[in-house]
Amino acid sequence: MSEIKIGNRLFDLNNHTYVMGILNVTPDSFSDGGMYLNTEAALKRAVQMVNDGADIIDVGGESTRPGYTPVSAAEQIERVMPVIEEIKKKLDVPVSIDTYNSEVAKEAIKIGCDMVNDIWALQNIDDMAEVMNGTDVVCVLMHNRKNAVYDNFRKDVLSDLGSYLDRALMRGISIDKIILDPGIGFGKTYEQNLSIIHYIDDLKDLGCPILMGTSRKSVIGLTLDLPIFERVEGTIATTVVACMKGVNFVRVHDVRENVRAIRMTEAILNA
């Protein structure tokens, strides 16, 4: 694949790393919980991220941090739909819904959402693929396990992602609508998180675009011994590594800083 269409925009998969801005409409997200519960505040944040260079806005109505409390589909819908509607009305940017719940995804797609970012890779609820079939919606299949137990970590992650991909294809989702995410911070130890960042280009063997989400996560906090709001530089370091390894998308809170880091990295790589 040389490009992927998300919404009305084509993304070059050979020459650039794009930035997905995180917009959590939740009271309990690990980094920005409670900051954007109001639709007006959420829209203002989306506008800021687009002005800072975000290529996609990823809206979530349920925190999936370690030990999170599940949120009903109805409550997620109540949180995210007004925000997605406003972004689609006011901004020309693809919008992603961060959910593993097919009811939430269905309602988001109805109002124009362009992507479903699923931390359980269509495994949690069996009709998620049916919701996306017949649409132009792109899906992100993220690696996840309930326990960080592996025989051979690198091989097992690749095998798991390959099985998710096969299942999605069998359920009718086209290969040109799939992005893979190694799932930093999900079902992995600290050392395994560092390892998957180091070997993230392994995922290219599966033939799909790659998305990486490390922003402010515990792997950075543990490495640098820093609290959540002091992990920007650590996040940027992972973004630079991702850019150098050909990762297509990075999912971040701090858009402006990561966009600048990517621009500088690409200038050096293309010199």
Tab-separated table of C-alpha atoms in Angstrom:
chain	number	residue	atom	x	y	z
A	1	MET	CA	0.000	0.000	0.000
A	2	SER	CA	1.292	3.433	-0.908
A	3	GLU	CA	-1.608	5.428	0.543
A	4	ILE	CA	-4.721	5.107	2.674
A	5	LYS	CA	-7.881	7.176	2.495
A	6	ILE	CA	-9.319	8.327	5.819
A	7	GLY	CA	-12.383	10.496	5.437
A	8	ASN	CA	-11.809	12.779	2.470
A	9	ARG	CA	-8.042	12.782	2.838
A	10	LEU	CA	-5.333	10.600	1.299
A	11	PHE	CA	-2.369	9.747	3.547
A	12	ASP	CA	1.000	8.997	1.953
A	13	LEU	CA	2.342	5.795	3.522
A	14	ASN	CA	5.869	6.055	2.152
A	15	ASN	CA	7.140	9.514	2.926
A	16	HIS	CA	5.642	10.953	6.098
A	17	THR	CA	4.635	10.251	9.701
A	18	TYR	CA	1.246	11.763	10.553
A	19	VAL	CA	-0.036	12.927	13.932
A	20	MET	CA	-3.291	11.815	15.549
A	21	GLY	CA	-4.361	14.176	18.330
A	22	ILE	CA	-5.929	12.653	21.449
A	23	LEU	CA	-9.206	14.153	22.687
A	24	ASN	CA	-10.527	12.352	25.760
A	25	VAL	CA	-14.089	13.310	26.670
A	26	THR	CA	-13.791	11.483	29.993
A	27	PRO	CA	-13.527	12.322	33.688
A	28	ASP	CA	-10.900	9.645	34.406
A	29	SER	CA	-8.362	9.376	31.566
A	30	PHE	CA	-4.869	9.015	33.003
A	31	SER	CA	-3.505	12.212	31.466
A	32	ASP	CA	-6.296	14.666	30.678
A	33	GLY	CA	-9.373	13.286	32.431
A	34	GLY	CA	-12.036	15.906	33.086
A	35	MET	CA	-10.433	18.636	30.980
A	36	TYR	CA	-12.707	18.368	27.935
A	37	LEU	CA	-16.047	17.084	29.222
A	38	ASN	CA	-17.779	20.253	28.032
A	39	THR	CA	-18.457	20.199	24.268
A	40	GLU	CA	-17.250	23.770	23.867
A	41	ALA	CA	-13.967	22.986	25.637
A	42	ALA	CA	-13.533	19.821	23.580
A	43	LEU	CA	-14.105	21.682	20.302
A	44	LYS	CA	-11.677	24.412	21.343
A	45	ARG	CA	-9.068	21.735	22.051
A	46	ALA	CA	-9.704	20.104	18.667
A	47	VAL	CA	-9.258	23.451	16.900
A	48	GLN	CA	-6.005	24.002	18.765
A	49	MET	CA	-4.699	20.554	17.802
A	50	VAL	CA	-5.553	21.085	14.136
A	51	ASN	CA	-3.837	24.483	14.217
A	52	ASP	CA	-0.822	22.774	15.805
A	53	GLY	CA	-0.680	20.296	12.917
A	54	ALA	CA	-2.877	17.328	13.882
A	55	ASP	CA	-3.873	15.240	10.864
A	56	ILE	CA	-6.592	13.220	12.660
A	57	ILE	CA	-8.558	13.807	15.879
A	58	ASP	CA	-9.191	10.712	18.013
A	59	VAL	CA	-12.208	11.160	20.308
A	60	GLY	CA	-12.758	8.809	23.237
A	61	GLY	CA	-15.565	8.543	25.779
A	62	GLU	CA	-14.095	5.818	27.987
A	63	SER	CA	-10.709	5.669	29.665
A	64	THR	CA	-8.826	2.433	28.949
A	65	ARG	CA	-5.933	3.127	31.325
A	66	PRO	CA	-4.850	0.203	33.575
A	67	GLY	CA	-7.595	-0.546	36.070
A	68	TYR	CA	-10.177	1.527	34.199
A	69	THR	CA	-13.885	1.414	35.040
A	70	PRO	CA	-15.980	0.335	32.026
A	71	VAL	CA	-18.495	2.882	30.757
A	72	SER	CA	-21.827	1.910	29.195
A	73	ALA	CA	-22.435	2.451	25.500
A	74	ALA	CA	-25.198	4.935	26.310
A	75	GLU	CA	-22.906	7.067	28.446
A	76	GLN	CA	-20.106	6.980	25.897
A	77	ILE	CA	-22.547	8.023	23.179
A	78	GLU	CA	-23.806	10.898	25.338
A	79	ARG	CA	-20.231	12.078	25.892
A	80	VAL	CA	-18.762	11.824	22.409
A	81	MET	CA	-21.544	12.408	19.872
A	82	PRO	CA	-21.948	16.168	20.450
A	83	VAL	CA	-18.169	16.571	20.229
A	84	ILE	CA	-17.840	14.572	17.002
A	85	GLU	CA	-20.771	16.467	15.463
A	86	GLU	CA	-19.189	19.827	16.266
A	87	ILE	CA	-15.769	18.807	14.959
A	88	LYS	CA	-17.287	17.513	11.709
A	89	LYS	CA	-19.251	20.760	11.307
A	90	LYS	CA	-16.452	23.169	12.150
A	91	LEU	CA	-13.219	21.466	11.037
A	92	ASP	CA	-11.995	19.770	7.870
A	93	VAL	CA	-10.155	16.911	9.580
A	94	PRO	CA	-10.728	13.143	9.744
A	95	VAL	CA	-12.231	12.040	13.062
A	96	SER	CA	-11.608	8.736	14.822
A	97	ILE	CA	-13.709	7.191	17.577
A	98	ASP	CA	-11.669	5.433	20.259
A	99	THR	CA	-13.952	2.557	21.276
A	100	TYR	CA	-14.227	-1.223	21.336
A	101	ASN	CA	-18.025	-1.008	21.669
A	102	SER	CA	-19.944	-1.606	18.444
A	103	GLU	CA	-22.960	0.467	19.565
A	104	VAL	CA	-20.750	3.498	20.105
A	105	ALA	CA	-18.957	2.916	16.799
A	106	LYS	CA	-22.276	2.590	14.944
A	107	GLU	CA	-23.601	5.909	16.252
A	108	ALA	CA	-20.288	7.657	15.568
A	109	ILE	CA	-20.218	6.380	11.981
A	110	LYS	CA	-23.793	7.607	11.467
A	111	ILE	CA	-22.690	11.186	12.149
A	112	GLY	CA	-19.639	11.028	9.915
A	113	CYS	CA	-16.826	9.474	11.952
A	114	ASP	CA	-14.051	8.286	9.617
A	115	MET	CA	-12.169	5.739	11.729
A	116	VAL	CA	-12.728	3.260	14.572
A	117	ASN	CA	-9.766	2.861	16.918
A	118	ASP	CA	-10.392	-0.464	18.668
A	119	ILE	CA	-8.086	-1.547	21.523
A	120	TRP	CA	-9.454	-5.100	21.255
A	121	ALA	CA	-9.076	-5.397	17.470
A	122	LEU	CA	-12.706	-6.387	16.752
A	123	GLN	CA	-12.469	-9.241	19.279
A	124	ASN	CA	-14.439	-7.823	22.187
A	125	ILE	CA	-17.843	-7.552	20.513
A	126	ASP	CA	-18.492	-9.792	17.540
A	127	ASP	CA	-20.585	-7.364	15.494
A	128	MET	CA	-17.987	-4.557	15.343
A	129	ALA	CA	-16.936	-5.701	11.857
A	130	GLU	CA	-20.582	-5.716	10.739
A	131	VAL	CA	-20.911	-2.090	11.812
A	132	MET	CA	-18.021	-1.136	9.547
A	133	ASN	CA	-18.900	-3.305	6.553
A	134	GLY	CA	-20.306	-1.351	3.631
A	135	THR	CA	-18.774	1.907	4.882
A	136	ASP	CA	-15.551	3.727	4.022
A	137	VAL	CA	-14.515	3.695	7.671
A	138	VAL	CA	-10.936	2.709	8.498
A	139	CYS	CA	-10.261	0.545	11.549
A	140	VAL	CA	-7.240	0.403	13.830
A	141	LEU	CA	-6.526	-3.092	15.143
A	142	MET	CA	-4.467	-2.807	18.321
A	143	HIS	CA	-2.447	-5.599	19.919
A	144	ASN	CA	-3.727	-6.502	23.366
A	145	ARG	CA	-3.671	-9.362	25.846
A	146	LYS	CA	-5.241	-9.729	29.259
A	147	ASN	CA	-1.948	-11.044	30.638
A	148	ALA	CA	1.639	-10.231	29.632
A	149	VAL	CA	2.585	-13.891	29.129
A	150	TYR	CA	4.442	-14.807	25.946
A	151	ASP	CA	6.562	-17.701	24.653
A	152	ASN	CA	8.541	-15.466	22.299
A	153	PHE	CA	7.478	-11.849	22.678
A	154	ARG	CA	8.419	-10.483	19.238
A	155	LYS	CA	7.046	-13.482	17.365
A	156	ASP	CA	3.911	-13.708	19.486
A	157	VAL	CA	2.973	-10.045	18.992
A	158	LEU	CA	3.392	-10.409	15.244
A	159	SER	CA	1.410	-13.660	15.267
A	160	ASP	CA	-1.402	-12.091	17.304
A	161	LEU	CA	-1.632	-9.106	14.971
A	162	GLY	CA	-1.597	-11.431	11.971
A	163	SER	CA	-4.520	-13.367	13.439
A	164	TYR	CA	-6.453	-10.129	14.081
A	165	LEU	CA	-5.821	-9.090	10.485
A	166	ASP	CA	-6.960	-12.451	9.104
A	167	ARG	CA	-10.113	-12.308	11.205
A	168	ALA	CA	-10.936	-8.795	10.032
A	169	LEU	CA	-10.460	-9.808	6.399
A	170	MET	CA	-12.664	-12.876	6.896
A	171	ARG	CA	-15.332	-10.604	8.392
A	172	GLY	CA	-15.368	-8.519	5.214
A	173	ILE	CA	-13.115	-5.583	6.078
A	174	SER	CA	-10.894	-4.609	3.170
A	175	ILE	CA	-7.106	-4.665	3.602
A	176	ASP	CA	-6.949	-1.036	2.475
A	177	LYS	CA	-9.109	-0.032	5.473
A	178	ILE	CA	-6.896	-1.536	8.202
A	179	ILE	CA	-4.164	0.040	10.357
A	180	LEU	CA	-2.173	-1.977	12.928
A	181	ASP	CA	-1.078	-0.755	16.368
A	182	PRO	CA	1.399	-2.705	18.570
A	183	GLY	CA	-0.473	-1.628	21.718
A	184	ILE	CA	2.185	0.057	23.825
A	185	GLY	CA	1.108	-0.229	27.468
A	186	PHE	CA	-1.478	-2.951	26.887
A	187	GLY	CA	-0.750	-6.522	28.028
A	188	LYS	CA	2.994	-5.873	28.203
A	189	THR	CA	5.658	-5.409	30.841
A	190	TYR	CA	7.876	-2.339	30.987
A	191	GLU	CA	10.691	-4.181	29.192
A	192	GLN	CA	8.308	-5.519	26.547
A	193	ASN	CA	7.005	-2.014	25.849
A	194	LEU	CA	10.543	-0.779	25.214
A	195	SER	CA	11.195	-3.810	23.031
A	196	ILE	CA	8.138	-3.358	20.814
A	197	ILE	CA	9.058	0.290	20.210
A	198	HIS	CA	12.562	-0.812	19.243
A	199	TYR	CA	11.270	-3.514	16.908
A	200	ILE	CA	8.133	-1.743	15.686
A	201	ASP	CA	9.229	-2.029	12.057
A	202	ASP	CA	8.605	-5.801	12.393
A	203	LEU	CA	4.943	-4.926	11.826
A	204	LYS	CA	5.671	-3.883	8.249
A	205	ASP	CA	5.802	-7.594	7.368
A	206	LEU	CA	2.004	-7.689	7.772
A	207	GLY	CA	1.481	-5.207	4.922
A	208	CYS	CA	-0.637	-2.589	6.705
A	209	PRO	CA	0.037	0.968	7.875
A	210	ILE	CA	1.317	1.249	11.456
A	211	LEU	CA	0.054	3.487	14.257
A	212	MET	CA	1.970	3.904	17.527
A	213	GLY	CA	0.626	5.387	20.756
A	214	THR	CA	3.164	6.077	23.500
A	215	SER	CA	2.097	9.554	24.600
A	216	ARG	CA	2.804	10.197	28.306
A	217	LYS	CA	2.524	6.462	29.045
A	218	SER	CA	4.042	4.582	31.969
A	219	VAL	CA	6.929	3.239	29.876
A	220	ILE	CA	8.134	6.857	29.650
A	221	GLY	CA	7.372	7.636	33.278
A	222	LEU	CA	9.254	4.559	34.486
A	223	THR	CA	12.243	5.191	32.226
A	224	LEU	CA	12.625	8.840	33.224
A	225	ASP	CA	11.069	8.660	36.711
A	226	LEU	CA	8.684	11.474	35.820
A	227	PRO	CA	4.982	12.211	36.466
A	228	ILE	CA	2.431	12.282	33.650
A	229	PHE	CA	2.671	15.977	32.759
A	230	GLU	CA	6.483	15.885	32.502
A	231	ARG	CA	6.694	13.203	29.820
A	232	VAL	CA	6.626	15.383	26.693
A	233	GLU	CA	10.336	14.982	25.894
A	234	GLY	CA	10.160	11.237	26.465
A	235	THR	CA	7.166	11.026	24.150
A	236	ILE	CA	9.033	13.020	21.508
A	237	ALA	CA	11.960	10.579	21.713
A	238	THR	CA	9.600	7.696	20.911
A	239	THR	CA	8.040	9.697	18.069
A	240	VAL	CA	11.460	10.331	16.533
A	241	VAL	CA	12.268	6.607	16.740
A	242	ALA	CA	8.895	5.804	15.147
A	243	CYS	CA	9.530	8.289	12.352
A	244	MET	CA	12.968	6.811	11.672
A	245	LYS	CA	11.484	3.304	11.546
A	246	GLY	CA	8.767	4.260	9.058
A	247	VAL	CA	5.744	4.330	11.372
A	248	ASN	CA	2.871	6.027	9.549
A	249	PHE	CA	0.886	7.523	12.441
A	250	VAL	CA	1.639	8.535	16.028
A	251	ARG	CA	-1.126	9.184	18.563
A	252	VAL	CA	-0.210	11.997	20.964
A	253	HIS	CA	-1.507	14.556	23.455
A	254	ASP	CA	1.123	17.220	22.708
A	255	VAL	CA	0.569	17.816	19.010
A	256	ARG	CA	2.694	20.877	18.304
A	257	GLU	CA	5.842	19.493	19.907
A	258	ASN	CA	5.563	16.128	18.164
A	259	VAL	CA	4.780	17.692	14.774
A	260	ARG	CA	7.935	19.812	15.050
A	261	ALA	CA	10.016	16.792	16.043
A	262	ILE	CA	8.725	14.843	13.035
A	263	ARG	CA	9.442	17.740	10.650
A	264	MET	CA	13.012	17.977	11.931
A	265	THR	CA	13.560	14.222	11.813
A	266	GLU	CA	12.217	13.958	8.267
A	267	ALA	CA	14.386	16.869	7.125
A	268	ILE	CA	17.459	15.000	8.353
A	269	LEU	CA	16.339	11.658	6.880
A	270	ASN	CA	15.660	13.308	3.509
A	271	ALA	CA	18.837	15.383	3.380
